[in-house]
XYZ file of C-alpha atoms in Angstrom:
725
model
C 25.065 97.852 19.732
C 25.089 95.306 22.572
C 28.783 95.869 23.193
C 28.828 99.625 22.856
C 29.185 100.030 26.642
C 32.318 97.866 26.740
C 35.564 99.762 26.353
C 38.285 98.058 24.326
C 41.498 97.298 26.273
C 44.159 99.865 25.445
C 46.778 97.254 24.564
C 44.554 95.868 21.800
C 43.819 99.217 20.162
C 47.228 100.839 20.610
C 48.745 99.434 17.407
C 45.796 100.619 15.341
C 45.697 104.008 17.076
C 49.417 104.631 16.505
C 48.847 104.540 12.767
C 46.678 107.641 13.131
C 48.667 109.218 15.965
C 46.039 111.568 17.350
C 42.775 109.743 16.672
C 40.750 109.626 19.923
C 38.944 106.432 21.044
C 35.168 106.759 20.614
C 34.192 103.942 22.951
C 33.649 105.673 26.344
C 30.089 105.912 27.639
C 28.702 107.887 30.556
C 25.481 109.713 31.460
C 23.913 111.724 34.279
C 22.606 115.123 35.281
C 24.831 118.189 35.109
C 24.209 121.925 35.414
C 25.162 123.931 32.339
C 25.495 127.607 31.403
C 25.001 129.003 27.937
C 28.093 128.561 25.752
C 30.457 131.538 25.581
C 32.849 133.018 23.041
C 35.192 134.660 25.598
C 36.978 133.627 28.801
C 34.982 133.577 32.042
C 36.021 136.596 34.115
C 33.396 136.561 36.869
C 31.782 134.059 39.186
C 28.714 132.319 37.800
C 25.885 131.916 40.328
C 23.550 128.952 40.447
C 20.922 131.028 38.710
C 23.150 131.104 35.612
C 23.037 127.307 35.296
C 20.310 125.044 33.879
C 19.872 121.362 34.791
C 20.511 119.080 31.816
C 20.594 115.337 31.192
C 24.000 114.682 29.621
C 25.043 111.635 27.610
C 28.530 110.711 26.404
C 28.324 107.974 23.795
C 30.152 106.904 20.660
C 32.387 109.987 20.568
C 29.488 112.412 21.019
C 28.549 114.482 24.067
C 24.839 115.482 24.043
C 22.686 117.330 26.571
C 18.902 117.112 26.875
C 16.138 119.057 28.656
C 15.560 115.962 30.829
C 16.247 112.228 30.827
C 12.799 111.745 29.213
C 13.577 113.748 26.082
C 14.705 111.982 22.913
C 15.913 115.092 21.078
C 19.076 116.784 22.423
C 19.239 120.546 23.006
C 22.797 120.523 21.691
C 26.030 118.627 21.730
C 29.718 118.333 20.968
C 31.801 115.838 19.049
C 34.723 114.658 21.169
C 37.150 115.140 18.263
C 36.230 118.859 18.286
C 37.273 119.348 21.930
C 40.716 120.954 22.245
C 40.889 121.451 26.016
C 39.298 120.328 29.290
C 39.889 122.549 32.346
C 38.922 121.721 35.927
C 38.093 124.790 38.030
C 39.208 125.044 41.669
C 36.401 124.142 44.133
C 33.816 126.862 44.800
C 34.926 128.945 41.817
C 31.261 129.232 40.765
C 27.843 128.737 42.352
C 28.184 124.954 42.120
C 31.110 123.626 44.133
C 32.644 121.590 41.318
C 32.839 122.848 37.736
C 34.754 122.109 34.543
C 35.145 123.858 31.193
C 35.195 122.421 27.663
C 36.817 124.352 24.800
C 35.841 123.504 21.230
C 37.406 124.074 17.821
C 34.516 126.430 17.060
C 35.838 128.925 19.652
C 33.115 128.156 22.188
C 33.479 127.593 25.913
C 31.039 125.306 27.762
C 30.781 125.426 31.566
C 29.304 122.492 33.516
C 28.849 122.083 37.263
C 27.646 119.804 40.048
C 27.757 119.693 43.835
C 28.708 115.992 43.809
C 32.523 115.544 43.772
C 32.260 111.878 42.756
C 30.024 112.703 39.778
C 32.484 115.463 38.829
C 35.474 113.073 38.831
C 33.624 110.510 36.711
C 32.610 113.067 34.114
C 36.105 114.575 33.862
C 37.682 111.124 33.560
C 35.195 109.969 30.918
C 35.417 113.098 28.772
C 39.235 113.159 28.928
C 39.405 109.488 27.872
C 37.139 110.290 24.940
C 39.358 112.895 23.274
C 42.903 112.146 24.483
C 44.586 109.655 22.088
C 46.077 106.354 23.170
C 49.583 107.646 22.468
C 49.131 110.235 25.266
C 47.017 108.119 27.623
C 49.643 108.302 30.407
C 48.564 111.916 30.911
C 45.157 110.634 32.052
C 46.776 109.143 35.160
C 47.628 112.633 36.429
C 45.364 114.640 38.726
C 45.280 117.394 36.114
C 43.839 120.884 36.256
C 43.925 121.334 32.485
C 44.505 118.901 29.629
C 44.346 119.263 25.876
C 46.159 119.723 22.609
C 48.358 122.623 21.581
C 50.746 123.280 18.745
C 54.418 123.859 19.503
C 57.779 124.752 17.986
C 61.262 124.269 19.353
C 64.714 125.608 18.547
C 65.481 122.904 15.991
C 62.287 123.393 14.027
C 61.086 126.974 14.147
C 59.407 127.009 10.744
C 56.625 124.457 11.160
C 54.518 123.883 14.282
C 53.630 120.373 15.403
C 50.887 118.888 17.526
C 51.412 117.963 21.179
C 49.309 116.994 24.189
C 49.725 118.996 27.381
C 48.641 118.361 30.957
C 48.979 120.892 33.810
C 49.338 119.519 37.351
C 50.208 122.102 40.009
C 53.448 123.759 38.878
C 54.369 120.877 36.544
C 53.569 120.850 32.837
C 53.541 117.286 31.482
C 53.955 117.000 27.727
C 53.673 114.291 25.095
C 55.337 115.682 21.992
C 54.912 114.245 18.533
C 58.489 113.072 18.050
C 59.023 111.660 21.576
C 57.942 108.255 22.828
C 57.783 109.242 26.508
C 56.245 112.085 28.496
C 58.351 115.103 29.430
C 57.885 117.357 32.445
C 58.700 121.052 32.802
C 58.887 122.512 36.318
C 57.266 125.879 35.666
C 58.555 127.404 38.908
C 62.126 126.869 37.674
C 61.736 128.500 34.271
C 64.415 131.017 33.368
C 61.895 132.958 31.338
C 58.165 132.886 30.707
C 56.790 135.394 28.234
C 53.679 135.744 26.139
C 53.383 137.153 22.651
C 49.686 138.083 22.474
C 49.864 139.429 18.921
C 50.581 135.976 17.480
C 49.367 133.914 20.463
C 52.678 132.300 21.401
C 53.808 131.350 24.901
C 57.620 131.164 25.257
C 58.991 128.796 27.925
C 62.749 128.964 28.479
C 64.549 126.475 30.675
C 68.281 125.736 30.732
C 69.362 124.532 27.310
C 65.886 124.570 25.807
C 63.198 126.920 24.513
C 59.636 125.797 23.754
C 57.164 127.919 21.799
C 53.545 126.976 22.539
C 50.778 128.083 20.182
C 47.053 127.891 20.783
C 44.922 126.248 18.112
C 42.275 128.859 18.904
C 42.479 132.194 20.686
C 40.006 131.201 23.405
C 41.781 128.088 24.650
C 45.211 129.762 24.254
C 44.133 132.522 26.650
C 43.075 129.879 29.156
C 46.357 127.977 28.849
C 48.452 131.150 29.047
C 46.702 132.352 32.208
C 46.918 128.904 33.845
C 50.620 128.427 33.040
C 51.480 131.932 34.249
C 49.678 131.243 37.549
C 51.425 127.890 37.926
C 54.818 129.443 37.206
C 54.387 131.994 39.993
C 54.594 131.423 43.727
C 51.895 128.930 44.586
C 51.912 129.395 48.346
C 53.764 130.717 51.369
C 56.281 127.913 52.018
C 59.804 127.839 50.598
C 59.074 125.004 48.153
C 56.108 126.927 46.713
C 58.222 129.913 45.615
C 59.657 130.514 42.166
C 62.940 128.613 42.271
C 66.314 128.664 40.561
C 67.797 125.548 39.018
C 69.625 125.011 42.333
C 66.266 124.930 44.234
C 66.839 128.313 45.870
C 63.928 130.808 45.861
C 64.585 133.469 43.214
C 63.993 136.258 45.740
C 66.709 134.849 48.032
C 69.272 134.402 45.263
C 68.760 137.879 43.815
C 68.876 139.657 47.183
C 72.051 137.772 48.143
C 73.750 138.553 44.827
C 72.853 142.235 45.007
C 74.074 142.568 48.591
C 77.295 140.693 47.797
C 78.046 142.960 44.862
C 77.043 146.310 46.329
C 76.694 145.928 50.101
C 79.569 143.969 51.632
C 81.389 147.201 52.439
C 78.259 148.958 53.724
C 78.650 149.630 57.436
C 75.948 147.932 59.492
C 74.562 145.887 56.598
C 71.521 143.844 57.755
C 71.377 145.852 60.982
C 70.302 149.176 59.474
C 66.690 149.772 58.487
C 65.657 150.725 54.973
C 62.664 152.765 53.797
C 59.605 150.814 54.908
C 57.410 151.772 51.948
C 60.133 150.753 49.462
C 60.739 147.469 51.288
C 57.031 146.597 51.223
C 56.708 147.534 47.535
C 59.769 145.505 46.506
C 58.661 142.487 48.528
C 55.253 142.661 46.845
C 56.946 142.752 43.419
C 58.900 139.604 44.282
C 55.792 137.839 45.541
C 53.855 138.764 42.403
C 56.523 137.496 39.989
C 60.084 137.195 41.294
C 61.359 136.147 37.871
C 60.620 139.619 36.487
C 62.346 141.577 39.274
C 65.895 142.678 38.515
C 67.773 144.556 41.218
C 69.904 147.414 39.873
C 72.367 149.758 41.477
C 70.940 153.263 41.542
C 67.352 152.049 41.388
C 67.521 149.943 44.563
C 69.274 150.667 47.851
C 71.316 148.041 49.690
C 69.491 148.530 52.998
C 66.090 148.146 51.315
C 67.162 144.905 49.610
C 68.742 143.469 52.769
C 65.558 144.167 54.720
C 63.455 142.521 51.989
C 65.504 139.353 52.502
C 65.034 139.454 56.284
C 61.300 140.127 56.018
C 60.880 137.263 53.531
C 62.452 134.779 55.968
C 60.465 136.127 58.914
C 57.168 135.811 57.032
C 57.719 132.504 55.225
C 55.321 129.779 56.333
C 56.943 126.984 58.409
C 60.194 128.987 58.464
C 63.572 128.127 56.990
C 64.128 125.321 59.519
C 60.724 123.733 58.935
C 58.555 122.060 61.519
C 61.606 120.770 63.447
C 62.913 124.236 64.315
C 62.729 123.382 68.029
C 65.249 120.551 67.462
C 67.763 123.055 66.140
C 67.274 125.224 69.209
C 67.625 122.190 71.497
C 70.990 121.373 69.917
C 72.476 124.395 71.686
C 72.134 122.500 74.951
C 75.150 120.354 74.014
C 78.166 121.870 75.729
C 80.577 119.877 73.587
C 81.211 121.660 70.268
C 81.674 118.468 68.242
C 78.339 117.095 69.543
C 76.547 120.257 68.441
C 78.105 120.063 64.990
C 77.058 116.415 64.577
C 73.502 117.300 65.596
C 73.387 120.203 63.138
C 74.622 117.927 60.334
C 71.904 115.393 61.134
C 69.160 118.015 61.260
C 70.393 119.549 58.010
C 70.231 116.186 56.223
C 66.581 115.805 57.309
C 65.454 119.152 55.880
C 63.408 119.229 52.624
C 65.470 119.730 49.459
C 64.548 123.419 48.968
C 65.184 124.237 52.641
C 68.613 122.590 52.417
C 69.633 124.535 49.315
C 68.337 127.818 50.752
C 70.004 127.396 54.149
C 73.316 126.498 52.505
C 73.175 129.580 50.241
C 72.235 131.939 53.075
C 74.916 130.691 55.500
C 77.490 130.901 52.697
C 76.480 134.536 52.206
C 76.627 135.353 55.930
C 80.016 133.657 56.157
C 81.283 136.002 53.430
C 79.715 139.035 55.136
C 81.514 138.402 58.425
C 84.825 137.823 56.635
C 84.680 141.500 55.653
C 83.670 142.682 59.140
C 86.562 145.176 59.177
C 84.669 147.056 56.446
C 81.003 146.472 57.369
C 81.259 146.090 61.191
C 79.068 142.948 61.038
C 81.035 140.259 62.807
C 79.831 136.763 63.692
C 78.021 137.847 66.844
C 76.283 140.832 65.239
C 74.954 138.707 62.364
C 73.709 136.092 64.837
C 71.820 138.740 66.830
C 70.069 139.919 63.650
C 69.374 136.601 61.906
C 68.645 134.367 64.912
C 65.165 135.783 65.682
C 64.548 136.379 61.940
C 65.178 132.825 60.736
C 63.506 131.157 63.715
C 60.664 133.708 63.655
C 61.160 134.262 67.384
C 60.927 137.296 69.675
C 64.649 137.233 70.473
C 64.218 137.153 74.240
C 66.890 134.453 74.594
C 70.054 133.865 72.595
C 69.452 130.210 71.631
C 68.343 131.177 68.104
C 71.367 133.448 67.760
C 73.630 130.677 69.061
C 72.449 128.331 66.292
C 73.191 130.926 63.600
C 76.563 131.696 65.158
C 77.476 127.990 65.128
C 76.312 127.537 61.520
C 78.432 130.447 60.301
C 81.474 129.636 62.437
C 81.493 125.938 61.434
C 80.138 126.503 57.920
C 82.849 124.427 56.221
C 82.332 121.384 58.472
C 78.520 121.379 58.750
C 77.885 121.861 55.021
C 80.859 119.833 53.680
C 82.291 122.830 51.842
C 85.271 122.581 49.499
C 87.767 124.952 51.104
C 89.567 125.694 47.841
C 86.285 126.737 46.232
C 85.471 128.897 49.255
C 88.887 130.580 49.102
C 88.377 131.261 45.386
C 84.960 132.796 46.111
C 86.401 135.092 48.795
C 89.277 136.121 46.512
C 86.798 137.008 43.774
C 84.717 139.106 46.185
C 87.867 140.898 47.335
C 88.729 141.610 43.711
C 85.252 143.036 43.068
C 85.472 145.318 46.117
C 88.863 146.651 44.980
C 87.625 147.087 41.431
C 84.576 149.057 42.589
C 86.763 151.218 44.815
C 88.988 152.043 41.842
C 86.045 152.860 39.583
C 84.249 155.059 42.114
C 85.696 158.587 42.403
C 86.296 159.760 45.937
C 84.406 163.041 45.901
C 84.503 165.444 48.820
C 81.456 166.029 50.953
C 80.728 169.382 49.337
C 81.589 168.450 45.772
C 77.975 168.341 44.514
C 77.426 167.161 40.938
C 80.215 166.115 38.589
C 81.387 168.128 35.602
C 82.534 166.229 32.556
C 83.639 166.863 29.002
C 81.268 165.915 26.182
C 81.967 166.335 22.482
C 79.551 167.222 19.684
C 79.811 165.087 16.506
C 83.590 164.635 16.720
C 86.372 164.836 19.271
C 88.117 168.172 18.816
C 88.692 171.312 20.892
C 86.011 173.378 19.147
C 83.408 170.658 19.771
C 84.154 170.364 23.483
C 81.443 171.091 26.066
C 81.762 170.956 29.872
C 78.515 169.822 31.410
C 77.358 169.485 34.984
C 75.951 165.968 35.399
C 73.639 165.291 38.347
C 73.062 161.694 39.407
C 69.610 161.669 37.821
C 70.608 162.926 34.362
C 69.711 160.566 31.505
C 71.394 160.211 28.115
C 68.438 161.981 26.469
C 68.713 164.940 28.855
C 72.447 165.224 28.217
C 71.809 165.153 24.465
C 69.196 167.918 24.771
C 71.604 169.966 26.876
C 74.351 169.853 24.224
C 71.957 170.569 21.344
C 70.404 173.519 23.208
C 73.805 175.026 23.947
C 74.718 174.947 20.249
C 71.204 176.080 19.273
C 70.753 173.083 16.976
C 67.180 172.598 15.756
C 65.954 169.021 15.607
C 63.620 167.708 12.921
C 61.101 164.870 13.253
C 63.470 162.076 12.173
C 66.753 163.423 13.514
C 67.921 160.680 15.872
C 70.488 162.428 18.071
C 72.131 160.159 20.641
C 74.858 160.188 23.232
C 77.569 157.613 22.428
C 80.169 156.011 24.669
C 83.297 155.900 22.473
C 86.384 153.766 23.200
C 89.190 154.864 20.871
C 91.653 152.163 21.908
C 89.187 149.330 21.292
C 87.819 151.067 18.145
C 84.222 150.648 19.252
C 81.259 152.774 20.316
C 77.900 152.246 21.979
C 74.786 154.447 21.720
C 73.427 154.944 25.237
C 69.752 154.152 25.740
C 67.786 157.370 26.129
C 66.792 156.470 29.732
C 70.297 155.326 30.735
C 71.861 157.291 33.594
C 74.986 159.113 32.417
C 76.914 159.413 35.682
C 77.654 155.664 36.186
C 78.808 155.471 32.556
C 81.057 158.483 33.052
C 82.588 156.940 36.188
C 83.416 153.748 34.286
C 85.148 155.479 31.349
C 88.853 154.773 30.891
C 91.459 157.261 29.710
C 90.856 156.215 26.096
C 87.093 156.761 26.255
C 84.800 159.777 25.993
C 81.162 160.760 25.520
C 80.070 162.017 22.111
C 76.713 163.435 20.969
C 75.919 162.799 17.298
C 73.188 161.538 14.984
C 72.385 157.827 15.078
C 72.010 157.152 11.356
C 70.965 153.502 11.859
C 68.160 154.229 14.315
C 65.369 154.607 11.748
C 66.270 151.300 10.074
C 66.384 149.634 13.518
C 62.935 150.967 14.460
C 61.441 149.789 11.149
C 62.939 146.335 11.699
C 61.660 146.086 15.290
C 58.167 147.198 14.234
C 58.054 144.380 11.676
C 59.341 141.692 14.074
C 56.835 139.048 15.143
C 58.983 137.406 17.818
C 61.088 139.073 20.480
C 63.928 136.578 20.032
C 66.459 136.242 17.181
C 68.673 133.443 15.938
C 71.239 132.897 13.187
C 74.858 132.242 12.213
C 77.647 134.715 12.984
C 81.426 134.554 13.051
C 82.655 134.430 16.650
C 85.999 135.153 18.258
C 86.736 135.397 21.979
C 88.985 138.431 22.187
C 89.688 138.809 25.852
C 89.403 136.714 28.980
C 89.721 137.921 32.571
C 93.521 137.756 32.208
C 93.470 139.896 29.048
C 94.460 137.081 26.683
C 93.349 136.968 23.037
C 92.271 133.524 21.883
C 91.693 131.830 18.545
C 90.305 133.155 15.269
C 86.854 133.846 13.856
C 84.686 130.712 13.573
C 81.095 130.153 12.469
C 78.708 129.698 15.377
C 74.934 129.564 15.738
C 73.413 132.083 18.196
C 69.985 132.282 19.835
C 69.025 135.526 21.597
C 65.960 135.381 23.900
C 64.444 137.643 26.546
C 66.862 136.329 29.144
C 69.962 134.894 27.503
C 72.329 134.708 24.549
C 73.265 131.114 23.680
C 76.095 129.906 21.459
C 75.918 126.565 19.619
C 78.614 124.883 17.561
C 76.105 124.328 14.754
C 72.389 124.700 14.029
C 71.555 121.115 14.948
C 73.431 121.070 18.239
C 71.259 120.015 21.169
C 73.335 121.668 23.884
C 74.635 125.210 24.052
C 78.415 125.595 24.292
C 78.090 128.915 26.099
C 75.284 130.925 27.634
C 75.210 134.503 28.950
C 72.365 136.430 30.635
C 71.309 139.341 28.405
C 71.152 141.830 31.278
C 74.925 141.366 31.876
C 75.937 142.156 28.275
C 77.128 145.444 26.771
C 77.063 145.519 22.972
C 79.264 147.919 20.977
C 79.568 148.740 17.275
C 83.013 148.008 15.848
C 85.910 145.544 16.103
C 89.637 146.339 16.346
C 91.251 146.193 12.906
C 94.286 144.332 14.204
C 92.023 141.321 14.882
C 91.415 141.142 11.121
C 87.654 140.632 11.185
C 86.342 138.829 8.062
C 83.774 141.607 7.441
C 83.483 145.255 8.444
C 80.063 144.697 10.015
C 81.042 143.685 13.526
C 79.918 143.926 17.144
C 82.035 143.737 20.288
C 80.263 142.249 23.310
C 81.400 142.595 26.917
C 80.034 140.294 29.618
C 80.392 141.108 33.315
C 78.988 138.446 35.641
C 76.727 139.435 38.547
C 76.780 135.998 40.140
C 78.256 135.634 43.583
C 79.859 132.248 42.978
C 81.500 133.169 39.661
C 82.652 136.726 39.082
C 84.210 137.197 35.647
C 84.596 139.542 32.685
C 84.659 138.331 29.090
C 84.943 140.123 25.766
C 84.317 138.703 22.324
C 83.582 139.749 18.738
C 80.710 138.889 16.408
C 80.906 139.426 12.650
C 77.846 139.680 10.402
C 77.723 139.256 6.627
C 75.798 142.479 5.945
C 75.153 145.845 7.543
C 71.424 145.078 7.787
C 72.139 141.869 9.659
C 74.369 143.726 12.133
C 71.647 146.365 12.659
C 69.047 143.670 13.300
C 71.165 141.940 15.951
C 72.016 145.233 17.649
C 68.359 146.368 17.559
C 67.219 143.068 19.098
C 69.801 143.342 21.894
C 68.751 146.924 22.634
C 65.029 146.098 22.542
C 65.320 143.109 24.887
C 67.564 144.913 27.373
C 65.171 147.874 27.583
C 61.778 146.183 27.561
C 61.047 147.055 23.924
C 61.579 150.813 24.471
C 64.371 151.692 22.036
C 63.395 155.278 21.187
C 60.974 157.688 22.946
C 57.631 157.834 21.110
C 57.290 161.582 21.742
C 60.866 162.620 20.884
C 60.291 166.333 20.239
C 57.841 166.658 23.139
C 60.342 165.096 25.504
C 62.919 167.585 24.224
C 60.542 170.449 25.020
C 59.974 169.151 28.552
C 63.709 168.838 29.051
C 64.137 172.520 28.177
C 61.887 173.452 31.072
C 64.221 171.823 33.591
C 65.160 173.820 36.714
C 67.795 176.478 36.193
C 70.235 174.940 38.633
C 70.651 171.989 36.305
C 71.486 174.189 33.281
C 74.565 176.436 33.163
C 74.167 178.014 29.713
C 77.587 179.214 28.503
C 79.190 179.633 31.937
C 82.737 178.230 31.951
C 83.007 175.325 34.374
C 86.043 173.560 35.756
C 86.385 170.402 33.634
C 86.750 167.110 35.451
C 88.414 165.621 32.373
C 91.105 167.091 30.091
C 94.868 167.527 30.217
C 96.570 168.121 33.542
C 97.640 171.644 32.484
C 94.081 172.588 31.459
C 92.704 171.466 34.806
C 95.509 173.189 36.766
C 94.992 176.481 34.902
C 91.225 176.367 35.404
C 91.555 175.729 39.129
C 94.185 178.478 39.482
C 91.954 180.999 37.687
C 88.983 180.064 39.860
C 91.046 180.340 43.062
C 92.399 183.790 42.107
C 88.981 185.267 41.307
C 85.964 183.020 42.092
C 83.463 185.651 40.889
C 85.031 186.034 37.458
C 83.036 183.117 36.145
C 79.716 184.823 36.890
C 80.286 188.417 35.695
C 78.649 187.733 32.346
C 75.587 186.005 33.819
């Protein structure tokens, strides 16, 4: 009793504690007045005023936390055992009526809120309580200035069946972890996560970083909700400076990387890129989406316009706190006073080396992009001087009254290789790849006349034959579901409740087919079809089994063994034979491992860049008939490539499950419209100018003779087509 107030040195108790890995030391003592609310069974969603608190004398002793009416009372009003506490959360100042508050979460699904106006008293209480329930094995976490600390259960890729206990500590955007099987702490930078998703139905938080996936489970629903909300906040943009944005692995803000990649892929040939204005309302809305959660924003051709995206990038740099050049921006402007070019370059190199890490990475990426833009000035009319006029005032957040800001940008672009120590061979390869992409897009995009209107294409019903051929006018907005309805209506085919009619993209040469998602736009698919491909409307006989499987799935992701063969590289070469490989499919990526126990992925592809087809060419001699062909087309600026490979499953059900998971992830869980027949009815009420009934139209596809005869007939008597209408 006399020595109860003396805490044992950690070094003396560590050996004993390690035998029971998560036993908490009961020796911490502290007491004092705190203000307490009534315990709660749900998260706090509103500010608690001082009137909601009651003054209590609190005592922490021998592993028990008790609170009394006053320091004169001998009988406590209530209490908590430290071993029952699963989480301690420190609220930001002035969250509630008292300036400093903290929350305790118990195993009994109760939340206790305590407050004080004394910051010193607050720190002492938080430190004492944390030391009372955090075990010696995780005591290094106590040295952090944490916002939330506690225990959670977790799973990883190597052990998905059984969850284990870990201790977690949240500090800013860093999540510090002491896992059961590791002797040292680990740290996850939440702002650099590739994916962060929550599975509320089974209370799992999925954290994906390069080469690793961690599944965090709450011991109780109440504390899991608190952890999930806190981690999601920490993983978002935490402020208005560059370093406080959501970042890529290369320390570039996600918004910057995605805008640059989109503009490189779709805008380098756009005349006046970065000088033309977009639609202000769309720019503001897109910028707000990026600020809310840049990781969830994917820029897509057709949905986003190049001028809107380019203006989002400019507005981001103009609004960013402290600017791209930081607090020493004036030094960059002063460097223009050097008349000698080599002196200016040396000064720029020095200033660049003094920038913060994120500013360096961002400036390098942006100047690389602008260098590429001006190399294609013959197409986009944005030469070195024009880019400097636009980006000088933007990056220096100036009014543009003098050209010093523009001069800096002009120098950085012109001497990009020297200032940033660029490998010229790598730069040449990058420019060659961009040139290849531009030529490829030109070849894939039909050159329609100004008055051509919508395209007319040939679609087949159930099988490719003359009697099943339909010529359909396809506006830019037409979806696969609308095209399907159009064909069914023309043939007066009635659809029952579980008739899953789909539009398929069929490639006869490759012996594969892909059901289009019901919301997928048809026109871009049609433009990309080769001479051996066509569109076919038929029943999807696997759809019901896929929907049943997806409804029964607990997790979004999927993993398992499949036989893998890389069929085609960029040069069109076939390589190797079918080999067993372990695959993990998550919300963001498909990873390939040599075996189940491999720690590092051999290959990794972003899911959004994959197209998955049913079928494998017979000449490749697949080991089973249940195969998928996957095509990957990179969107990254620095590495443009196309890959094709085959995956073989042991059973038809297994193949369906993989295909269903791919389709679900790529379309946000929406694989089939919930109101199928209702959506068909609404499609029938489309405007008349989008429906041509049985009028003969000039086919865009077909044999040369068919097209020539159709055009000749139309030229001879244009009104003949409409006499039966």
